[in-house]
Short mmCIF file of C-alpha atoms and ligand atoms in Angstrom, two decimals:
data_model
loop_
_atom_site.label_atom_id
_atom_site.label_comp_id
_atom_site.label_asym_id
_atom_site.label_seq_id
_atom_site.Cartn_x
_atom_site.Cartn_y
_atom_site.Cartn_z
CA SER A 951 42.70 -47.36 18.08
CA ALA A 952 44.08 -44.76 16.19
CA LYS A 953 42.95 -46.17 13.05
CA GLU A 954 39.30 -46.08 14.50
CA GLN A 955 39.40 -42.90 15.25
CA GLY A 956 40.79 -41.58 12.23
CA LYS A 957 38.19 -43.19 10.38
CA ALA A 958 35.61 -41.54 13.04
CA TRP A 959 37.48 -38.46 11.65
CA HIS A 960 35.60 -38.76 8.07
CA ILE A 961 32.74 -38.98 9.50
CA VAL A 962 33.23 -35.40 11.04
CA PHE A 963 35.07 -33.74 9.29
CA ASP A 964 33.60 -32.39 6.56
CA GLN A 965 35.56 -29.55 3.63
CA THR A 966 32.23 -27.76 3.19
CA MET A 967 31.00 -27.34 6.03
CA TYR A 968 35.05 -26.54 7.67
CA ASP A 969 34.72 -24.04 4.40
CA ARG A 970 31.86 -22.59 4.67
CA ALA A 971 31.86 -22.52 9.15
CA VAL A 972 35.56 -19.83 8.61
CA ALA A 973 33.28 -17.84 5.41
CA LEU A 974 31.29 -17.81 7.91
CA LEU A 975 34.16 -16.38 10.46
CA GLN A 976 35.55 -14.30 8.48
CA LEU A 977 32.59 -12.24 7.42
CA GLU A 978 31.64 -11.68 11.26
CA THR A 979 35.47 -10.57 11.43
CA ASP A 980 34.59 -8.36 8.88
CA LEU A 981 30.83 -7.17 10.54
CA ARG A 982 32.41 -6.27 13.34
CA TRP A 983 34.62 -4.03 11.52
CA ALA A 984 31.36 -2.36 8.91
CA ILE A 985 30.52 0.29 10.47
CA ALA A 986 33.48 2.00 12.03
CA ARG A 987 35.08 1.68 8.33
CA GLN A 988 31.45 3.17 6.90
CA GLU A 989 30.48 0.42 4.55
CA LEU A 990 26.61 0.37 5.77
CA ARG A 991 24.64 2.69 4.66
CA VAL A 992 20.73 2.71 4.30
CA VAL A 993 18.82 3.40 1.28
CA TYR A 994 15.32 3.98 1.30
CA GLN A 995 12.26 2.64 -0.39
CA PRO A 996 9.27 4.70 -0.19
CA ILE A 997 5.05 3.05 0.64
CA VAL A 998 2.68 4.92 -1.86
CA SER A 999 -1.05 5.59 -0.86
CA VAL A 1000 -2.83 2.48 -3.31
CA ALA A 1001 -5.82 5.19 -3.77
CA THR A 1002 -4.12 8.32 -5.00
CA GLY A 1003 -0.33 6.67 -5.59
CA LYS A 1004 0.89 9.68 -3.44
CA ILE A 1005 4.09 8.21 -1.09
CA THR A 1006 3.13 8.40 1.96
CA GLY A 1007 6.60 7.20 3.58
CA PHE A 1008 9.12 5.35 3.08
CA GLU A 1009 11.19 1.65 4.63
CA ALA A 1010 15.01 2.20 5.91
CA LEU A 1011 17.00 -0.36 4.30
CA VAL A 1012 20.30 -1.11 5.08
CA ARG A 1013 22.99 -2.28 3.02
CA TRP A 1014 26.56 -3.84 2.89
CA GLN A 1015 29.87 -2.64 0.15
CA HIS A 1016 31.92 -4.83 1.44
CA PRO A 1017 35.76 -3.74 0.18
CA GLU A 1018 36.45 -7.22 -1.89
CA ARG A 1019 32.41 -8.89 -2.13
CA GLY A 1020 31.03 -6.54 -3.24
CA LEU A 1021 27.74 -5.05 -2.34
CA ILE A 1022 26.14 -8.54 -0.01
CA SER A 1023 22.01 -8.34 0.24
CA PRO A 1024 20.75 -7.98 3.28
CA ALA A 1025 19.17 -11.56 3.86
CA GLU A 1026 23.05 -13.00 4.04
CA PHE A 1027 24.07 -10.24 7.24
CA ILE A 1028 21.26 -9.89 9.38
CA PRO A 1029 22.10 -13.20 10.59
CA VAL A 1030 24.66 -13.15 11.03
CA ALA A 1031 24.33 -10.69 12.66
CA GLU A 1032 21.74 -10.90 14.99
CA GLU A 1033 23.50 -13.98 16.00
CA THR A 1034 26.82 -12.60 17.39
CA GLY A 1035 25.19 -9.61 19.00
CA LEU A 1036 26.05 -6.87 16.39
CA ILE A 1037 22.88 -6.68 15.62
CA ILE A 1038 22.82 -4.20 18.14
CA GLN A 1039 24.68 -2.02 16.58
CA ILE A 1040 23.62 -2.31 13.39
CA GLY A 1041 20.36 -1.37 14.84
CA GLN A 1042 20.77 2.03 16.13
CA PHE A 1043 22.64 2.85 13.31
CA VAL A 1044 20.18 2.61 11.28
CA LEU A 1045 17.86 3.84 13.55
CA ARG A 1046 20.42 7.34 13.57
CA GLU A 1047 21.01 7.37 9.70
CA SER A 1048 16.38 6.97 9.21
CA CYS A 1049 15.80 10.10 12.17
CA GLN A 1050 18.47 11.79 10.87
CA GLN A 1051 17.57 11.72 6.67
CA LEU A 1052 13.27 12.41 7.71
CA LYS A 1053 14.59 15.34 9.68
CA ARG A 1054 15.97 16.62 6.25
CA TRP A 1055 13.18 15.46 3.87
CA HIS A 1056 11.07 17.63 6.31
CA SER A 1057 13.19 20.45 6.75
CA ASP A 1058 13.84 20.74 2.41
CA PHE A 1059 10.32 20.17 1.88
CA PRO A 1060 7.86 21.19 4.46
CA GLN A 1061 5.45 20.81 1.87
CA PHE A 1062 6.27 16.16 2.94
CA GLN A 1063 6.22 17.29 6.79
CA TYR A 1064 3.64 14.28 6.38
CA LEU A 1065 6.99 12.11 5.00
CA SER A 1066 7.90 9.33 6.98
CA ILE A 1067 9.78 6.52 8.09
CA ASN A 1068 9.56 2.52 8.53
CA VAL A 1069 12.61 0.92 10.88
CA ASN A 1070 12.94 -2.82 11.23
CA LEU A 1071 13.76 -4.39 14.63
CA SER A 1072 15.09 -7.36 14.90
CA GLY A 1073 13.82 -9.87 17.67
CA LYS A 1074 17.48 -9.14 19.56
CA GLN A 1075 17.19 -5.57 19.83
CA PHE A 1076 13.45 -5.97 20.25
CA SER A 1077 14.23 -6.76 23.81
CA GLN A 1078 16.91 -4.36 24.41
CA PRO A 1079 16.17 -2.97 28.15
CA CYS A 1080 17.29 0.46 26.76
CA LEU A 1081 15.92 0.79 22.74
CA VAL A 1082 12.70 2.48 24.37
CA GLU A 1083 14.19 5.13 25.33
CA GLU A 1084 17.00 5.36 22.52
CA ILE A 1085 14.07 5.92 20.68
CA GLU A 1086 12.97 8.84 22.95
CA GLN A 1087 17.00 10.25 22.89
CA LEU A 1088 16.52 10.50 18.47
CA LEU A 1089 12.62 11.80 17.99
CA GLN A 1090 14.52 14.87 20.29
CA GLU A 1091 17.48 15.40 18.86
CA PHE A 1092 16.03 15.23 15.34
CA GLU A 1093 12.30 16.45 16.37
CA LEU A 1094 11.19 14.03 15.46
CA ASP A 1095 7.94 13.65 15.48
CA ALA A 1096 6.73 9.65 17.19
CA SER A 1097 4.06 9.67 15.15
CA SER A 1098 7.12 9.70 11.65
CA ILE A 1099 8.19 7.71 13.03
CA LYS A 1100 7.75 3.34 12.18
CA LEU A 1101 8.81 0.25 13.73
CA GLU A 1102 8.74 -3.73 11.91
CA ILE A 1103 8.76 -6.04 14.43
CA THR A 1104 8.20 -9.74 12.63
CA GLU A 1105 5.76 -11.88 14.22
CA SER A 1106 8.63 -14.46 15.47
CA ALA A 1107 10.15 -11.54 17.41
CA ILE A 1108 7.08 -10.92 19.55
CA MET A 1109 6.05 -14.39 19.80
CA ALA A 1110 9.47 -14.94 20.71
CA SER A 1111 7.99 -13.75 23.98
CA PRO A 1112 4.80 -12.87 24.09
CA GLU A 1113 4.90 -10.75 27.42
CA GLN A 1114 7.23 -8.99 27.74
CA ALA A 1115 6.77 -7.80 23.63
CA ALA A 1116 3.96 -6.29 24.79
CA THR A 1117 5.03 -5.01 27.38
CA ILE A 1118 8.05 -3.51 24.77
CA LEU A 1119 5.56 -2.55 22.15
CA GLN A 1120 2.61 -0.34 24.72
CA GLN A 1121 5.68 1.38 25.89
CA LEU A 1122 6.26 2.72 21.86
CA LYS A 1123 2.46 2.62 21.38
CA THR A 1124 2.90 5.48 24.10
CA LEU A 1125 5.22 7.77 23.10
CA GLY A 1126 3.48 7.44 20.10
CA ILE A 1127 5.29 5.69 17.17
CA LYS A 1128 3.57 3.36 15.28
CA LEU A 1129 3.89 -0.77 15.18
CA CYS A 1130 3.87 -2.80 12.28
CA ILE A 1131 3.78 -7.04 12.39
CA ASP A 1132 5.95 -6.86 9.07
CA ASP A 1133 6.24 -10.21 6.74
CA PHE A 1134 2.03 -10.42 7.78
CA GLY A 1135 1.42 -14.17 7.32
CA THR A 1136 4.48 -16.20 7.26
CA GLY A 1137 5.27 -16.82 11.50
CA TYR A 1138 3.81 -18.31 13.43
CA SER A 1139 1.95 -15.18 14.90
CA SER A 1140 -1.47 -16.41 16.39
CA LEU A 1141 -3.97 -15.11 14.84
CA ALA A 1142 -5.96 -14.70 18.85
CA TYR A 1143 -3.13 -12.93 19.90
CA LEU A 1144 -2.60 -10.53 17.85
CA HIS A 1145 -6.10 -8.27 19.31
CA CYS A 1146 -3.80 -8.03 22.62
CA PHE A 1147 -0.35 -5.97 21.32
CA PRO A 1148 -0.63 -2.26 20.04
CA ILE A 1149 -0.55 -2.53 16.40
CA ASP A 1150 -1.07 -0.71 13.46
CA VAL A 1151 -0.49 -1.99 10.22
CA LEU A 1152 -0.75 -4.97 9.11
CA LYS A 1153 2.15 -6.06 6.05
CA ILE A 1154 0.87 -8.01 3.70
CA ASP A 1155 3.99 -10.72 3.11
CA ARG A 1156 5.40 -10.59 -0.44
CA SER A 1157 4.86 -14.16 -1.29
CA PHE A 1158 0.76 -13.26 -0.80
CA THR A 1159 1.03 -10.24 -2.99
CA LYS A 1160 2.90 -12.31 -5.48
CA ARG A 1161 0.07 -14.32 -6.66
CA ILE A 1162 -2.96 -12.32 -6.54
CA ASP A 1163 -3.85 -11.53 -9.99
CA ARG A 1164 -3.72 -15.23 -10.59
CA ASP A 1165 -5.01 -16.62 -8.12
CA GLY A 1166 -8.29 -17.91 -6.67
CA GLU A 1167 -6.98 -18.53 -2.28
CA GLN A 1168 -3.89 -16.00 -2.82
CA LEU A 1169 -7.11 -13.40 -3.23
CA ALA A 1170 -9.36 -14.48 -0.72
CA ILE A 1171 -6.23 -15.07 1.71
CA VAL A 1172 -5.24 -10.84 1.31
CA ARG A 1173 -8.96 -10.77 1.49
CA ALA A 1174 -9.41 -12.13 4.83
CA ILE A 1175 -6.13 -10.28 6.28
CA VAL A 1176 -7.21 -6.41 4.65
CA THR A 1177 -11.04 -7.28 6.69
CA LEU A 1178 -9.32 -9.27 9.83
CA ALA A 1179 -7.36 -5.50 10.08
CA ARG A 1180 -9.90 -3.97 9.62
CA ASN A 1181 -11.94 -5.22 12.30
CA LEU A 1182 -8.85 -4.48 14.71
CA GLY A 1183 -8.19 -1.06 13.90
CA MET A 1184 -5.10 -1.81 12.00
CA SER A 1185 -4.13 -0.21 7.82
CA VAL A 1186 -2.50 -2.35 5.50
CA VAL A 1187 0.28 -2.24 3.59
CA ALA A 1188 1.03 -4.70 0.32
CA GLU A 1189 4.57 -5.82 0.51
CA GLY A 1190 6.42 -6.88 -3.03
CA VAL A 1191 3.53 -5.28 -5.68
CA GLU A 1192 5.85 -5.45 -9.28
CA THR A 1193 2.89 -5.66 -11.62
CA VAL A 1194 -0.45 -2.69 -12.48
CA ASN A 1195 -2.71 -6.32 -12.51
CA GLN A 1196 -1.64 -6.54 -8.45
CA LEU A 1197 -2.24 -2.97 -8.61
CA VAL A 1198 -5.55 -3.34 -9.30
CA GLN A 1199 -6.58 -5.80 -7.24
CA LEU A 1200 -5.08 -3.94 -3.90
CA ARG A 1201 -7.58 -1.34 -4.71
CA LEU A 1202 -10.72 -3.82 -5.11
CA LEU A 1203 -9.55 -4.76 -1.88
CA GLU A 1204 -8.57 -1.27 -0.66
CA CYS A 1205 -5.79 -2.13 1.13
CA ASP A 1206 -4.20 0.92 2.04
CA GLN A 1207 -0.73 1.70 0.96
CA ALA A 1208 1.19 -0.88 -0.79
CA GLN A 1209 5.55 -1.01 -1.80
CA GLY A 1210 7.19 -2.70 -4.90
CA TYR A 1211 9.47 -2.71 -7.54
CA LEU A 1212 6.01 -1.60 -9.72
CA PHE A 1213 6.48 2.04 -7.82
CA SER A 1214 10.47 1.75 -7.18
CA THR A 1215 13.13 -0.18 -5.55
CA ALA A 1216 14.92 1.05 -2.55
CA LEU A 1217 17.18 4.11 -3.97
CA SER A 1218 19.90 6.01 -2.07
CA ASP A 1219 19.32 9.89 -0.16
CA ASP A 1220 20.49 11.42 -2.90
CA LYS A 1221 17.62 9.33 -5.54
CA ILE A 1222 15.24 9.92 -2.65
CA SER A 1223 15.61 13.57 -2.57
CA LEU A 1224 15.70 13.84 -6.06
CA LEU A 1225 12.09 12.42 -6.38
CA LEU A 1226 10.68 14.42 -4.41
CA ALA A 1227 12.03 17.78 -5.64
CA SER A 1228 10.26 17.26 -9.17
CA LYS A 1229 7.12 16.47 -6.83
CA LEU A 1230 7.48 19.31 -5.30
CA GLY A 1231 3.47 20.83 -6.93
CA SER A 1232 2.04 18.40 -7.66
P1 LIG B 1645 11.43 -7.14 5.06
O1 LIG B 1645 11.63 -5.33 5.57
O2 LIG B 1645 10.62 -8.02 4.89
O3 LIG B 1645 11.59 -5.74 3.39
C1 LIG B 1645 11.31 -5.90 1.79
C2 LIG B 1645 12.26 -6.47 1.41
O4 LIG B 1645 11.44 -6.95 -0.20
C3 LIG B 1645 13.48 -5.98 0.81
O5 LIG B 1645 14.45 -6.64 0.80
C4 LIG B 1645 12.97 -5.07 -0.38
O6 LIG B 1645 13.78 -4.76 -1.14
C5 LIG B 1645 11.73 -6.43 -1.44
N1 LIG B 1645 11.24 -6.22 -1.85
C6 LIG B 1645 10.82 -4.84 -1.83
N2 LIG B 1645 10.37 -4.83 -3.01
C7 LIG B 1645 10.06 -5.71 -3.85
C8 LIG B 1645 8.99 -6.20 -5.21
O7 LIG B 1645 8.42 -5.51 -5.65
N3 LIG B 1645 10.22 -7.42 -5.15
C9 LIG B 1645 11.08 -7.49 -4.53
N4 LIG B 1645 11.36 -9.33 -5.64
N5 LIG B 1645 11.31 -7.60 -4.23
C10 LIG B 1645 10.50 -6.13 -3.25
P2 LIG B 1645 16.03 -6.20 1.46
O8 LIG B 1645 16.72 -4.95 1.39
O9 LIG B 1645 17.30 -7.17 0.98
O10 LIG B 1645 15.84 -6.77 2.59
C11 LIG B 1645 15.82 -7.79 3.23
C12 LIG B 1645 15.08 -7.71 4.62
O11 LIG B 1645 16.52 -7.47 5.54
C13 LIG B 1645 14.31 -6.73 5.38
O12 LIG B 1645 13.05 -7.40 4.68
C14 LIG B 1645 13.99 -7.53 6.79
O13 LIG B 1645 13.39 -8.64 7.58
C15 LIG B 1645 16.08 -6.95 6.75
N6 LIG B 1645 16.69 -6.03 6.82
C16 LIG B 1645 16.99 -5.40 5.74
N7 LIG B 1645 16.96 -4.31 6.61
C17 LIG B 1645 17.30 -4.17 7.71
C18 LIG B 1645 17.14 -4.00 9.58
O14 LIG B 1645 18.44 -2.18 8.63
N8 LIG B 1645 17.56 -3.97 10.11
C19 LIG B 1645 16.37 -5.39 10.00
N9 LIG B 1645 16.28 -6.15 11.25
N10 LIG B 1645 16.76 -6.06 8.92
C20 LIG B 1645 16.75 -5.70 7.83
MG1 LIG B 1646 10.79 -4.58 6.52
MG1 LIG B 1647 8.66 -7.77 4.57
MG1 LIG B 1648 10.63 -9.69 4.18
#
């Protein structure tokens, strides 16, 4: 009956859920235009050597300056971009920007030719058949050495389809690209699988770094990751380093590189250029 249907409708209909769906749809529509309207930009966070404190490279991180909502965090729009497939275009944009910018820094600061750039790859991008070719073209266009590009992939992206991942990773590796596992320790990766992939770098998730100066268990986990990486011939980057005490612990553990607010947040390309200029001759 109509009455019963009305009742059912009340059970299913939830204003909050509806509002959220509308907001998500709006976000998706806006995101479709974001690239064309030049609302997306890339910022760069320095990665430093733990032993010397010198900058070894940067992680490229995307930002969205929304005309009405202001700055939207990638944590909010990357998942929407993944779901809608827009991540492919966004990923291409970030890769191109990053390569172009790295080339500029190499040309403007010849003494910093060794600087490399890390670019995050989403699972969807990672399973695009043309990914390898696209990267090859960018390397040619910007005359970059493949080893100056490091791609960050999560464990879940690899484990979503391990065999396909192995093939693509091997192709990238053959090009000379360096491969990193991002947020290591938070995904569902099987340690037994790790040696099957040509990974160069493990990035320790910041949830582990956070308490290594106060918590013996966290310290033990980070020590185990560093040892694992050593034994597999990989290097280690600690993410989210915020305090001097954390850095001291990482130095004792002989972690290779670090990234975090202690050194710098992610900065615009102009600010990075100023930073590099200030380090000339040092
Ligand atoms: P991620 O790749 O693990 O990047 C590191 C995140 O940690 C960045 O957040 C960075 O700003 C933040 N961070 C760095 N140092 C510290 C610290 O000392 N303390 C704290 N609390 N945070 C720190 P961001 O830029 O908001 O990016 C969040 C995530 O969004 C990234 O995590 C990555 O998964 C994704 N993302 C960002 N840019 C891209 C992109 O171009 N493509 C893809 N596919 N994903 C991206
Ligand atoms: Mg990353
Ligand atoms: Mg990370
Ligand atoms: Mg993260």
